[in-house]
XYZ file of C-alpha atoms in Angstrom:
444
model
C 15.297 16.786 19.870
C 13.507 13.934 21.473
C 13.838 10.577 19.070
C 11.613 8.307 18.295
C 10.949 5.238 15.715
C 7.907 4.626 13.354
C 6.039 1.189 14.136
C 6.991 -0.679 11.534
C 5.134 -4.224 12.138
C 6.044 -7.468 10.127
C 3.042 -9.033 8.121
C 1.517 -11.908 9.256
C -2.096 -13.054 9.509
C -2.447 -12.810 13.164
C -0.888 -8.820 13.112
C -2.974 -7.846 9.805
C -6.009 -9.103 11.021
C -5.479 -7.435 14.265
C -5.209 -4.539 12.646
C -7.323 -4.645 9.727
C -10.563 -5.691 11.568
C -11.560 -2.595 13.465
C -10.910 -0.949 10.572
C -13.270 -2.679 8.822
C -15.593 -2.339 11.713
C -15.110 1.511 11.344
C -15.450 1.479 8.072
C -18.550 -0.535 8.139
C -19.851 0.864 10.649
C -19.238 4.531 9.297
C -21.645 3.860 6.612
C -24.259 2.049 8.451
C -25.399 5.237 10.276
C -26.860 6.548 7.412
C -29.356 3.521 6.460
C -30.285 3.959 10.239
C -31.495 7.628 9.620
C -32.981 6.525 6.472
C -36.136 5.112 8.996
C -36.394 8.643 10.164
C -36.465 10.397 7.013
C -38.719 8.214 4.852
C -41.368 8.017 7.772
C -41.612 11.980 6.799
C -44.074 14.241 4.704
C -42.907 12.703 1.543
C -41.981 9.406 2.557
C -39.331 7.154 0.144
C -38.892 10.133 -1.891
C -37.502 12.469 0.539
C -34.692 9.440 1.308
C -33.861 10.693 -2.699
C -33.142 14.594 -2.083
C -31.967 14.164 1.611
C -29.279 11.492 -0.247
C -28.040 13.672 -2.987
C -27.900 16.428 -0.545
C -25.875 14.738 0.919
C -23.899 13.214 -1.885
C -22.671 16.964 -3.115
C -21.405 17.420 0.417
C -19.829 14.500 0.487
C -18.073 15.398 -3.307
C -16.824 18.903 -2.077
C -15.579 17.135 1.038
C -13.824 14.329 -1.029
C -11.679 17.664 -2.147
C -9.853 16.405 1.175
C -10.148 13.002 0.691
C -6.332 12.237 0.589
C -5.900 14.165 3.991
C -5.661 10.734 6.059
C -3.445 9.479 3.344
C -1.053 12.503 3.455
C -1.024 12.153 7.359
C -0.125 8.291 7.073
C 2.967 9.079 4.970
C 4.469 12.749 7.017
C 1.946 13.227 10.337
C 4.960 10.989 12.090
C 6.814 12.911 14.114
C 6.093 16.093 15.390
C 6.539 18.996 13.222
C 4.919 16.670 10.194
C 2.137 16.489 12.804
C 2.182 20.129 13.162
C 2.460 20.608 9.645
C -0.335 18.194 8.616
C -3.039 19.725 11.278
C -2.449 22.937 9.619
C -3.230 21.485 6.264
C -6.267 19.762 7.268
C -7.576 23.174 9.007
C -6.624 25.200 5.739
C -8.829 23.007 3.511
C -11.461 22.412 5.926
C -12.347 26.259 6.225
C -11.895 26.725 2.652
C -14.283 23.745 1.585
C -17.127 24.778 3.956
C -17.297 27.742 2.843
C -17.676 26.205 -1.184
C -20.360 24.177 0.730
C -22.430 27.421 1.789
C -22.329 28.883 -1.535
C -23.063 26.119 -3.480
C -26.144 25.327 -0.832
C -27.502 28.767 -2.189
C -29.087 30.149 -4.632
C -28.784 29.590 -8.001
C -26.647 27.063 -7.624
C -28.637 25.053 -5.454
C -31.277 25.216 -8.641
C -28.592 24.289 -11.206
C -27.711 21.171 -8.915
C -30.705 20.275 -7.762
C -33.788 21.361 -10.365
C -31.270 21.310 -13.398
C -28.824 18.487 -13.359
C -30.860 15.999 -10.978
C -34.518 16.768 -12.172
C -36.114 17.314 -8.554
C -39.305 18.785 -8.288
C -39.502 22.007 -6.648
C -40.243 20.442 -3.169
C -37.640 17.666 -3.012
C -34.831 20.505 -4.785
C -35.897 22.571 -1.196
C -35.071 19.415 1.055
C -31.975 18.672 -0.756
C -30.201 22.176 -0.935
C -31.400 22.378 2.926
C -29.342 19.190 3.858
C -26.670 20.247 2.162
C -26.492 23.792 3.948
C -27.105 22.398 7.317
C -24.923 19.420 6.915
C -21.584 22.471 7.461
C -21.858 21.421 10.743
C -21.298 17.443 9.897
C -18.665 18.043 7.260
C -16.777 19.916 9.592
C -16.703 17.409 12.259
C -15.487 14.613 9.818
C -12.542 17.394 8.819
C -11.746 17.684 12.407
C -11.736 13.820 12.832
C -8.988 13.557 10.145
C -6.298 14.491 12.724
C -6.861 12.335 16.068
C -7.198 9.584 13.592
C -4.301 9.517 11.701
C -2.649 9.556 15.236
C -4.162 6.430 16.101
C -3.754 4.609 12.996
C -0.276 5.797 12.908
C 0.220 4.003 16.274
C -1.175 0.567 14.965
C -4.447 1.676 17.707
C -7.078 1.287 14.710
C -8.931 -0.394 16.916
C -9.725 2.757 19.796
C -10.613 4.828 16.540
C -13.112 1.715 16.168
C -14.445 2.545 19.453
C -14.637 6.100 18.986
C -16.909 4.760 15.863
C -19.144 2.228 17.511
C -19.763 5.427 20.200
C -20.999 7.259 17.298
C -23.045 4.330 16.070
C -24.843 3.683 19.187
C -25.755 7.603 19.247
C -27.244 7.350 15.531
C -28.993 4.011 16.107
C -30.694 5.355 20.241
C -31.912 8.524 18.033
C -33.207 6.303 15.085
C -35.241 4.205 17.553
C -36.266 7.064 19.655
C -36.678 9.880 17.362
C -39.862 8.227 15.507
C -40.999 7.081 18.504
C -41.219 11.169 19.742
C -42.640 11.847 16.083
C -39.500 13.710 15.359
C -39.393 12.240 11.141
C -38.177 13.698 8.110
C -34.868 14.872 6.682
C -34.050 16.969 9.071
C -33.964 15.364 12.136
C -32.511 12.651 10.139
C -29.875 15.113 9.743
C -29.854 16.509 13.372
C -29.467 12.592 14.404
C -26.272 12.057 12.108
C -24.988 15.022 12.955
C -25.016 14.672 16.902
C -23.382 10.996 16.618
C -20.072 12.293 14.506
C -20.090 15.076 17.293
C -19.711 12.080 19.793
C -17.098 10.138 17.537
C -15.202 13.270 17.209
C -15.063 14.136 20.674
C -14.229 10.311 21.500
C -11.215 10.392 18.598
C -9.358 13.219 20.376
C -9.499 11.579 23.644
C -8.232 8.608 22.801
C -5.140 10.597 20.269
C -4.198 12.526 23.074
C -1.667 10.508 24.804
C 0.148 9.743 21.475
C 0.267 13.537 20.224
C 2.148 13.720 23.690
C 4.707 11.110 22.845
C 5.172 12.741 18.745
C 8.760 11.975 18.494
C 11.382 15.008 17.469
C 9.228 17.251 19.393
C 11.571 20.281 19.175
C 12.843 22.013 22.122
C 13.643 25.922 22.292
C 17.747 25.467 21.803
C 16.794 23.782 18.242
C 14.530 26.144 17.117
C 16.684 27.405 14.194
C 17.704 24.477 13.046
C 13.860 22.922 12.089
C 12.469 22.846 9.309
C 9.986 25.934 8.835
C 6.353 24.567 8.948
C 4.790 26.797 6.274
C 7.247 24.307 4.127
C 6.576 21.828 5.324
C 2.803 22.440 4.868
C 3.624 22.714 1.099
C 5.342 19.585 0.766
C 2.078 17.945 2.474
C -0.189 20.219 0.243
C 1.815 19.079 -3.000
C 1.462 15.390 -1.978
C -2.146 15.781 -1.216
C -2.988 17.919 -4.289
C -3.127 15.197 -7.034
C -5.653 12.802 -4.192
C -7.607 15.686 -4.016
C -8.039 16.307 -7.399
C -9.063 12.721 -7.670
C -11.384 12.488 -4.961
C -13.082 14.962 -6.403
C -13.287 12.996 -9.789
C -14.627 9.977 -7.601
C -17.409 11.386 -5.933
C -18.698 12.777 -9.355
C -19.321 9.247 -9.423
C -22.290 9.571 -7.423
C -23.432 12.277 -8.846
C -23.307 11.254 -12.444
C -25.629 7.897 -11.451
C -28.089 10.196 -9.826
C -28.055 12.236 -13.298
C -28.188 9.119 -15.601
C -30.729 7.239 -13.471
C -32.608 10.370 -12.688
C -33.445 10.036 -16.878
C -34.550 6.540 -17.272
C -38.179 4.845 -17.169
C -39.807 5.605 -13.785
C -36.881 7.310 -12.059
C -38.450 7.612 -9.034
C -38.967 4.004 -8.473
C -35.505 3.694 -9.981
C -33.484 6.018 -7.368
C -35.580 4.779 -4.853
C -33.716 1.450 -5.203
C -30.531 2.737 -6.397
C -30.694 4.936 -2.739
C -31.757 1.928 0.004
C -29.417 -0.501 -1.762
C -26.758 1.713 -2.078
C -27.350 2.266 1.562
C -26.377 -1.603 2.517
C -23.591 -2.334 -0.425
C -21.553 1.252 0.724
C -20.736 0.251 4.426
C -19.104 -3.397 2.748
C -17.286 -1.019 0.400
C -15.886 1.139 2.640
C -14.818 -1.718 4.957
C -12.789 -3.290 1.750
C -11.450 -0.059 1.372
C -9.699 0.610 4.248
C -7.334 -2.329 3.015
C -5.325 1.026 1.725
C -4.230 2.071 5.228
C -3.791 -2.354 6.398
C -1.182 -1.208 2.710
C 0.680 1.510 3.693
C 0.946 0.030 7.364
C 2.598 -3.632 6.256
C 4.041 -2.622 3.158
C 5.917 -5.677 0.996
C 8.670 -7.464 2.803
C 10.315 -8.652 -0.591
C 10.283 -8.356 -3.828
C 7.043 -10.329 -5.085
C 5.438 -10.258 -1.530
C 1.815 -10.346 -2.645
C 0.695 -11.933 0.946
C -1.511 -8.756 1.830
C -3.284 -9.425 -2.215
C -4.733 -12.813 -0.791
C -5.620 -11.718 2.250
C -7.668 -9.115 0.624
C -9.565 -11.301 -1.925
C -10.329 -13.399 1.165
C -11.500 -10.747 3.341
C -13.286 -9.094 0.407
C -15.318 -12.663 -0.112
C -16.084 -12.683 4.047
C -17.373 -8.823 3.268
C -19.615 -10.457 0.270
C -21.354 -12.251 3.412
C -23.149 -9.024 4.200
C -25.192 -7.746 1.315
C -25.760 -11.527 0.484
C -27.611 -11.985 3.642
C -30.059 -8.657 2.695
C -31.037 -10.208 -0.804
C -32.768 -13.190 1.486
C -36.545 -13.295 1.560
C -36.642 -12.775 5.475
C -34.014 -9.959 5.902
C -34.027 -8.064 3.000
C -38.303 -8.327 3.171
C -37.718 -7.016 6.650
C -35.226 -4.150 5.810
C -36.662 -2.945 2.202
C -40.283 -3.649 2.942
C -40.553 -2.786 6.349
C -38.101 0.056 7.826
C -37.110 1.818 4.144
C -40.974 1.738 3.590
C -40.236 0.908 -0.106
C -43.432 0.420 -1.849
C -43.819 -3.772 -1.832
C -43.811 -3.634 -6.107
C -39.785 -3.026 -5.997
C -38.889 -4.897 -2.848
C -38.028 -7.680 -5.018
C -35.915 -5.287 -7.370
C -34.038 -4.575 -4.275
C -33.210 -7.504 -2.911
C -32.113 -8.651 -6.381
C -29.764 -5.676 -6.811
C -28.356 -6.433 -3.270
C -27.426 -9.571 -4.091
C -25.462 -8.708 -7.166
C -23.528 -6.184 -5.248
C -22.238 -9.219 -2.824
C -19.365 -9.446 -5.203
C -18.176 -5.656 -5.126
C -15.828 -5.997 -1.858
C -13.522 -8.801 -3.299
C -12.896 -5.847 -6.392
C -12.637 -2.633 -3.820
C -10.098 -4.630 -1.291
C -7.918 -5.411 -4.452
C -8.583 -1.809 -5.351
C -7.452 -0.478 -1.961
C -4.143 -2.981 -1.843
C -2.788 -0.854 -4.930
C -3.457 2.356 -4.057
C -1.622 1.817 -0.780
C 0.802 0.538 -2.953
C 1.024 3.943 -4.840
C 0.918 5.906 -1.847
C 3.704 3.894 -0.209
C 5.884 4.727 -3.116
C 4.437 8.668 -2.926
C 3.067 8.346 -6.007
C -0.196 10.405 -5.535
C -0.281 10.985 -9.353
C -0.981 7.149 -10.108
C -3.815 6.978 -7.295
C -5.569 10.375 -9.058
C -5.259 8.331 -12.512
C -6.885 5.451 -11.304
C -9.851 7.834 -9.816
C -10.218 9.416 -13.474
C -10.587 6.081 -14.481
C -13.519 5.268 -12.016
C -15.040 8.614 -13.255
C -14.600 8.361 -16.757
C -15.445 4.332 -16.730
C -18.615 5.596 -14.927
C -19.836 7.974 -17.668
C -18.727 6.035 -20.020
C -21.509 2.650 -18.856
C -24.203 4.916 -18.144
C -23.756 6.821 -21.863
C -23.958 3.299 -23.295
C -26.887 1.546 -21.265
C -29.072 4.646 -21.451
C -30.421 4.901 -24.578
C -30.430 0.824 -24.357
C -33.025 1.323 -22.098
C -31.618 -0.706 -19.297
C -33.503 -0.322 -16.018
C -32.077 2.775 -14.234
C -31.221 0.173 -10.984
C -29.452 -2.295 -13.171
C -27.423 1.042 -14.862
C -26.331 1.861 -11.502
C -24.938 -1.685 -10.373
C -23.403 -2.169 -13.717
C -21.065 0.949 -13.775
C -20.007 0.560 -10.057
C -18.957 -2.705 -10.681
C -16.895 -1.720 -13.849
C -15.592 1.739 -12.131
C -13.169 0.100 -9.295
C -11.897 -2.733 -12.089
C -11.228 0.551 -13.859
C -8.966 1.755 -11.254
C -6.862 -1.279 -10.323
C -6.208 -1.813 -13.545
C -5.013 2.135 -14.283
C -2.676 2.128 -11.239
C -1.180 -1.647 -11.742
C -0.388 -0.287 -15.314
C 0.792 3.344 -14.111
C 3.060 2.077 -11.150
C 3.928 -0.943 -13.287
C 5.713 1.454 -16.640
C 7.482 3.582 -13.845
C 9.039 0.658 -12.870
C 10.140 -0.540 -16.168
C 11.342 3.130 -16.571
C 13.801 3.067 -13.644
C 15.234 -0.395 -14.565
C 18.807 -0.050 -16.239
């Protein structure tokens, strides 16, 4: 069998950075397609309101597709060599096809009502657009399923930064549509949908390019004489399934997150006004999260040199403050005027609301980079377990805010901000405390 070596860098400022930055570009960038579309969809028939139902649409695809969430994961830790590659791409296509077809059915009738009319309170017309999205968005989910393999290739080869193109490509798709799709009279949620849709097509397409040449170069690629001596991939498969089970499980648990604001807000005074902010803000703080959070792979990639080597901790809280930048800037008179006022098309009465609740969420990134440190951490150590308890925390933390501030009557906007702050404390805290007793445990 061919050999080959893992990259195994050293930390230091210069190499994390290197690394960690277009990630964080991705990351950020990821996100910020979808407050792009958001111009196209509330300059539709039903203006802010359809930004609500084309959003949770899209937030129930985006739970059934956090089923997969610990795919990448699972390919950082086995996709490195060639029959873990093998073995992992297998995996990803087994879950994909069975999670798109939960998708369908739960698009359909009755469940769509249940969701949609039942659990979120949508009127009959804004239920329609939301079980719509989340039918047609198959086609979307799919492609980010697909993407999960060419990428873990790349990051596995320290070249985070040509998935980063990959992502800007996508980006610069979304935004030409945004500008030009309003321009043609093409609004609403579904063209919003047909615009976010086309760019991850791109990104996709871009992704396997790029992963190509390093798929080549998969070391222990077998040849025919060693055939009987490999390991059997349908085992292997298992292994990967086994370590990916308990993420899954608790990706699901996270994106109930979501989905249990939507409820809870959904009940409180005004709750249009109040997931109309919830929705654009959410919109500008998300991209900032997800950057923070791809300090997991910047984990698993430089893990600790030492014991006590808490180097990559402080370089999170500092890139989590730089982060903080972002959504700071949008709770300003001129830009988040501008960006609320103008392009969401929120009504001028909760502008003000919004740039407020902006501004408090300049602090979540410091908490999600911390956050993301741990659980690469945990995943390091293949402890998947201690990564799904921390993601019961966020839930339960979640449910446990909202159930208190509700019948306070706190401001539905002000519910939301205050249980996704408290979630991710939640979950550093859980998997310090679960890594930290099963170390204690194996001392002598």
């Amino acid at each position: 069998m061919q050999s080959g070596a893992a990259i195994e860098p050293k930390f230091s400022v210069g190499s994390v950075t290197r690394f960690y930055v277009p990630l964080l570009l991705q990351g950020f960038s990821q996100s910020l397609a979808y407050p792009l579309v958001a111009g196209i969809v509330t300059h539709g028939e039903f203006g802010v309101d359809a930004l609500t139902a084309f959003s949770q649409g899209q937030m129930v695809m985006f739970m059934i597709g956090a089923i997969g969430g610990g795919l990448v994961t699972t390919g950082l830790v086995f996709a490195k060599t060639w029959m873990g590659y093998v073995a992992f791409k297998r995996l990803n296509t087994l879950m994909m096809s069975a999670l798109l077809a939960v998708q369908c059915v739960v698009a359909l009738p009755p469940f769509s009502g249940w969701i949609f009319s039942g659990l979120f309170n949508l009127p009959p017309e804004l239920a329609h657009i939301a079980s719509r999205t989340l039918l047609f968005g198959v086609l979307m989910n799919g492609f980010f399923f697909l993407r999960n393999v060419p990428m873990v290739v790349l990051f596995d080869n320290l070249e985070s930064a040509k998935a980063n193109y990959a992502t800007f490509l996508r980006l610069a798709v979304t935004f030409a549509l945004a500008v030009a799709f309003p321009r043609m009279g093409l609004v609403g949620p579904w063209w919003g949908l047909a615009a976010l849709t086309f760019g991850v097509g791109v990104e996709l397409a871009a992704t396997w390019l790029f992963a190509r040449p390093y798929v080549a170069r998969l070391p222990n690629k077998p040849r025919a004489e060693d055939a009987r001596s490999l390991p059997s991939i349908p085992r292997l498969t298992l292994e990967q399934f086994r370590f990916t089970l308990p993420l899954s499980l608790g990706g699901f648990l996270l994106m109930l997150s979501p989905v249990a604001i939507a409820a809870f807000v959904g009940r409180t005074v005004d709750p249009k006004d109040m997931l109309a902010v919830h929705y654009v803000t959410i919109g500008v703080a998300n991209p900032v999260a997800f950057a923070a959070l791809r300090m997991q792979t910047v984990a698993i990639k430089f893990p600790p040199e030492y014991a006590g080597d808490r180097r990559l901790l402080s370089y999170a809280v500092v890139a989590g403050l730089l982060l903080g930048v972002v959504p700071l800037v949008f709770s300003t008179p001129l830009v988040g005027g501008w960006y609320f006022g103008t392009y969401q098309n929120v009504p001028p009465r909760l502008v003000a609301t919004a740039r407020l609740a902006i501004g408090i969420y300049s602090f979540i990134a410091v908490i999600h980079a911390v956050r993301a440190r741990v659980e690469g951490l945990a995943a390091l150590a293949k402890r998947p377990k201690a990564i799904m308890a921390g993601q019961i925390a966020y839930t339960a933390s979640l449910f446990t805010v909202c159930s208190i501030l509700l019948p306070l009557g706190v401001p539905g906007w002000a519910m939301a901000v205050t249980a996704i702050f408290v979630a991710p404390i939640c979950v550093t805290a859980t998997i310090y405390a679960v890594l930290m007793v099963k170390r204690s445990n194996t001392c002598p």
